GROMACS .gro file of C-alpha atoms in nm:
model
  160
    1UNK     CA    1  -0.442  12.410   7.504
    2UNK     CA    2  -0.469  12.149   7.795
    3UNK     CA    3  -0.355  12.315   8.122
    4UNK     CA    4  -0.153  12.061   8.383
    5UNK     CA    5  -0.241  12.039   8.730
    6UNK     CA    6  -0.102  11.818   9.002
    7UNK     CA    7  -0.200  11.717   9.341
    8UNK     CA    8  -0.033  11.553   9.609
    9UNK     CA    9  -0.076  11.422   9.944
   10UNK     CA   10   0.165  11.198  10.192
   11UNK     CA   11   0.166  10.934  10.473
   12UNK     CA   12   0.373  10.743  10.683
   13UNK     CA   13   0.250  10.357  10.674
   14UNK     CA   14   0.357  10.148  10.987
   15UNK     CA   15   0.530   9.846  10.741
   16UNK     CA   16   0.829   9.792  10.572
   17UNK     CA   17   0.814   9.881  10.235
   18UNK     CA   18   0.887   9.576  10.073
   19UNK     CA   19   0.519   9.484  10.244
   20UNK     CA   20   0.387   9.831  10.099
   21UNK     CA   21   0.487   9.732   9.738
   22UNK     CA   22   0.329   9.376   9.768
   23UNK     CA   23  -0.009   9.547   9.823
   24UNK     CA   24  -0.029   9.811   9.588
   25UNK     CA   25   0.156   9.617   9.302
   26UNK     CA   26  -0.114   9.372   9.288
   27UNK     CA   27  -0.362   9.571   9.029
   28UNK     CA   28  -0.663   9.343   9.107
   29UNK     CA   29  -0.675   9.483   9.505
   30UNK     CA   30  -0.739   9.876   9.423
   31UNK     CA   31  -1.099   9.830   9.554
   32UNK     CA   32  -0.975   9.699   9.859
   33UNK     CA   33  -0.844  10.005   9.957
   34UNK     CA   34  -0.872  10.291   9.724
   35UNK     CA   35  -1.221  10.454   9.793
   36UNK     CA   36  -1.314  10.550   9.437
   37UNK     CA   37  -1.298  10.230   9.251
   38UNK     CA   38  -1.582  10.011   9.280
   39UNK     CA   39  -1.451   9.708   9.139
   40UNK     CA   40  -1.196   9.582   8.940
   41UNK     CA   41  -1.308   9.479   8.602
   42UNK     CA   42  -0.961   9.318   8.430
   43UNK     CA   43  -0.622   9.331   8.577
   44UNK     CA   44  -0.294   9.127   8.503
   45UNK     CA   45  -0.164   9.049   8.874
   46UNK     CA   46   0.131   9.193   8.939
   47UNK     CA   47   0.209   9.596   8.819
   48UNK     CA   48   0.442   9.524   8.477
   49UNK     CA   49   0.531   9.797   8.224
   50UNK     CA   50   0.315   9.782   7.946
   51UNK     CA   51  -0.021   9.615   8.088
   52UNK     CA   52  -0.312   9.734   8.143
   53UNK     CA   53  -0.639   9.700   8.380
   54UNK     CA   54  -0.933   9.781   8.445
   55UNK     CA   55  -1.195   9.940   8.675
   56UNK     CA   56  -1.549  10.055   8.762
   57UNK     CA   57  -1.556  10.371   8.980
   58UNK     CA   58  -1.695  10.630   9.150
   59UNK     CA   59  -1.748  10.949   8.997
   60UNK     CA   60  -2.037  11.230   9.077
   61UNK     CA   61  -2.290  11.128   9.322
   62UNK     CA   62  -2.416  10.838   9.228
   63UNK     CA   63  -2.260  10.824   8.878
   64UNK     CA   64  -2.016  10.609   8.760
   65UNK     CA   65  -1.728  10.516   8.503
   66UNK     CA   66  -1.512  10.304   8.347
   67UNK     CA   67  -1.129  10.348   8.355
   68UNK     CA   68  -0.838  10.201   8.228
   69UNK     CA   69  -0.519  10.227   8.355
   70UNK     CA   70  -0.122  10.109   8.172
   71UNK     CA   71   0.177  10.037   8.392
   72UNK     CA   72   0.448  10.289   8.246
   73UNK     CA   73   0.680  10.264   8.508
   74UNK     CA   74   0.802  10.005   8.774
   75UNK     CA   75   1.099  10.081   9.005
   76UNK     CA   76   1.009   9.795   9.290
   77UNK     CA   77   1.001   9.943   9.611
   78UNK     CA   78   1.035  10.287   9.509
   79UNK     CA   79   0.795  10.422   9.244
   80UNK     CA   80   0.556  10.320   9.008
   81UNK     CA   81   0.348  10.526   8.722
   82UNK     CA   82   0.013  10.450   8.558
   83UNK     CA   83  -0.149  10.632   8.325
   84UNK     CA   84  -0.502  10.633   8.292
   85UNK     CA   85  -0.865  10.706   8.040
   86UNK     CA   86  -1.180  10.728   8.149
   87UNK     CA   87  -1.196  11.044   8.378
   88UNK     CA   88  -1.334  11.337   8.182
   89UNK     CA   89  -1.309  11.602   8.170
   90UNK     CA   90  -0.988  11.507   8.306
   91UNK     CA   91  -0.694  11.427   8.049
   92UNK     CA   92  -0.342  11.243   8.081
   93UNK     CA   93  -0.429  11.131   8.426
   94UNK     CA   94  -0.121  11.002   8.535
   95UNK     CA   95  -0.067  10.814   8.930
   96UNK     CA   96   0.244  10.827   9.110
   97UNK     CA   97   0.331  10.625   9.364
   98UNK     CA   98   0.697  10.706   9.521
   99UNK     CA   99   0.802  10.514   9.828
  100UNK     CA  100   1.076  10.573  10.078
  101UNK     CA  101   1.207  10.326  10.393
  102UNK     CA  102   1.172  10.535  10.737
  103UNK     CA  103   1.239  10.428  11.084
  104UNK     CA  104   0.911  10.480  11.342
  105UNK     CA  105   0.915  10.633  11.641
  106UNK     CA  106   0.905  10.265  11.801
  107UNK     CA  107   1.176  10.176  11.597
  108UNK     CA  108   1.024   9.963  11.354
  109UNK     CA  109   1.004   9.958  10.959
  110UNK     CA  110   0.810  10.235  10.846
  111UNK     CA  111   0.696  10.337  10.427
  112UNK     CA  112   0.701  10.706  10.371
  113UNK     CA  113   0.415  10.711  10.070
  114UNK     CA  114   0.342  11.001   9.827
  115UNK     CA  115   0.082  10.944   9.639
  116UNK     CA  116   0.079  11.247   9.354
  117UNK     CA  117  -0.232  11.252   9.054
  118UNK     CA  118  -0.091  11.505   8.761
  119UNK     CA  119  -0.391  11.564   8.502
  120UNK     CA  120  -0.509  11.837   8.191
  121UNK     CA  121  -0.767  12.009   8.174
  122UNK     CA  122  -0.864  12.153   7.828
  123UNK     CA  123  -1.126  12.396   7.915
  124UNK     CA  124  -0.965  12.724   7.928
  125UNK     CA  125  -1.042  12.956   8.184
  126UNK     CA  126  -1.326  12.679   8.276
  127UNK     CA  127  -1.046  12.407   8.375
  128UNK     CA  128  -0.878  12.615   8.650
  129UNK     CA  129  -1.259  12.585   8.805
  130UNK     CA  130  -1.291  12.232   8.729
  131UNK     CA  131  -0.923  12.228   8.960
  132UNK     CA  132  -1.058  12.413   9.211
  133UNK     CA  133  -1.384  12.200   9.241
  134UNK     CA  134  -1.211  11.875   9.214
  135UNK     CA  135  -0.880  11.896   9.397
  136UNK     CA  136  -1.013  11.924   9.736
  137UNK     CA  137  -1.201  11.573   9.661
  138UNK     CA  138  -0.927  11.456   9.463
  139UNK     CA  139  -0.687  11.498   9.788
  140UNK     CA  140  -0.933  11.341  10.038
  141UNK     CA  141  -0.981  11.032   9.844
  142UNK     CA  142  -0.607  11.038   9.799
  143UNK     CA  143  -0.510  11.072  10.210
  144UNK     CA  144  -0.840  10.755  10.213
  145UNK     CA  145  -0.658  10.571  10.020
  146UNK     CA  146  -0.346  10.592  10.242
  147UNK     CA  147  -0.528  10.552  10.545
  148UNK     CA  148  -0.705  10.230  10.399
  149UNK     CA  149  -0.424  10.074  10.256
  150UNK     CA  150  -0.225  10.091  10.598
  151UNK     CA  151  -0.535   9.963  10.760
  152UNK     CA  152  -0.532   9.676  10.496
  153UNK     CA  153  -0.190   9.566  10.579
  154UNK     CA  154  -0.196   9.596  10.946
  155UNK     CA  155  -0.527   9.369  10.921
  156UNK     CA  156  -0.317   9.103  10.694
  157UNK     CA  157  -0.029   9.096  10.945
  158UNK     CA  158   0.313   9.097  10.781
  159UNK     CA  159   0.287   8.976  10.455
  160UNK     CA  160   0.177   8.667  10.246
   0.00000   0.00000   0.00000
């Protein structure tokens, strides 16, 4: 039996989150700021329930694979799930993005992002290792992400 682990980091993005949710609906921009995908291969525009796309990414060194991700859920400007294939030995990889308005310090707009990966693992005892190897990673690229996608929109300015 497939165990369930989850992971989870946070951020606070300096833009409103209307601009937040412009960015990381569009499926065809991952590579611009998420560090693990290479390129994407097939993507519909805009996040909508029940489409898919596609990517090429980084995996092990200098290994790579092919994923391919559906839009299950779409709550604009507060959440959106994707479910994803390609990853093993990772199963039901599932991405959560949940999103929450916040007022900076300066007093601007502000996006409080989680960003939370829930997978299986059906190794037995060996998946809880395969967790404890590839969280750590898992988490980095997940705060890079965050870090590169705020870079991305301050760079753009406020919004297209």
């Amino acid at each position: 039996m497939a165990v369930e682990y989850q992971v989870s980091e946070n951020a606070v993005i300096p833009a409103p989150v209307s601009r937040v949710w412009e960015v990381i609906s569009a499926t065809d921009r991952y590579a611009e700021w998420v560090p693990t995908v290479l390129e994407v291969t097939d993507h519909h525009g805009a996040a909508e329930v029940g489409r898919t796309y596609s990517e090429r990414n980084k995996s092990l060194g200098p290994l790579t694979t092919r994923s391919t991700w559906t839009v299950r859920e779409v709550r604009p400007g507060r959440r959106r799930v994707d479910t994803g294939t390609g990853f093993a030995p990772l199963q039901d990889v599932t991405n959560v993005f949940a999103f929450e308005p916040v007022v900076l310090a300066d007093g601007g707009e502000g996006t409080a992002m989680t960003y939370l990966v829930r997978y299986r693992i059906g190794l037995g005892p060996i998946g809880a290792l395969v967790h404890r190897v590839v969280s750590p990673g898992l988490r980095a690229d997940m705060r890079t992400s965050m870090v590169n996608l705020s870079d991305l929109i301050l760079a753009e300015g406020p919004g297209q």
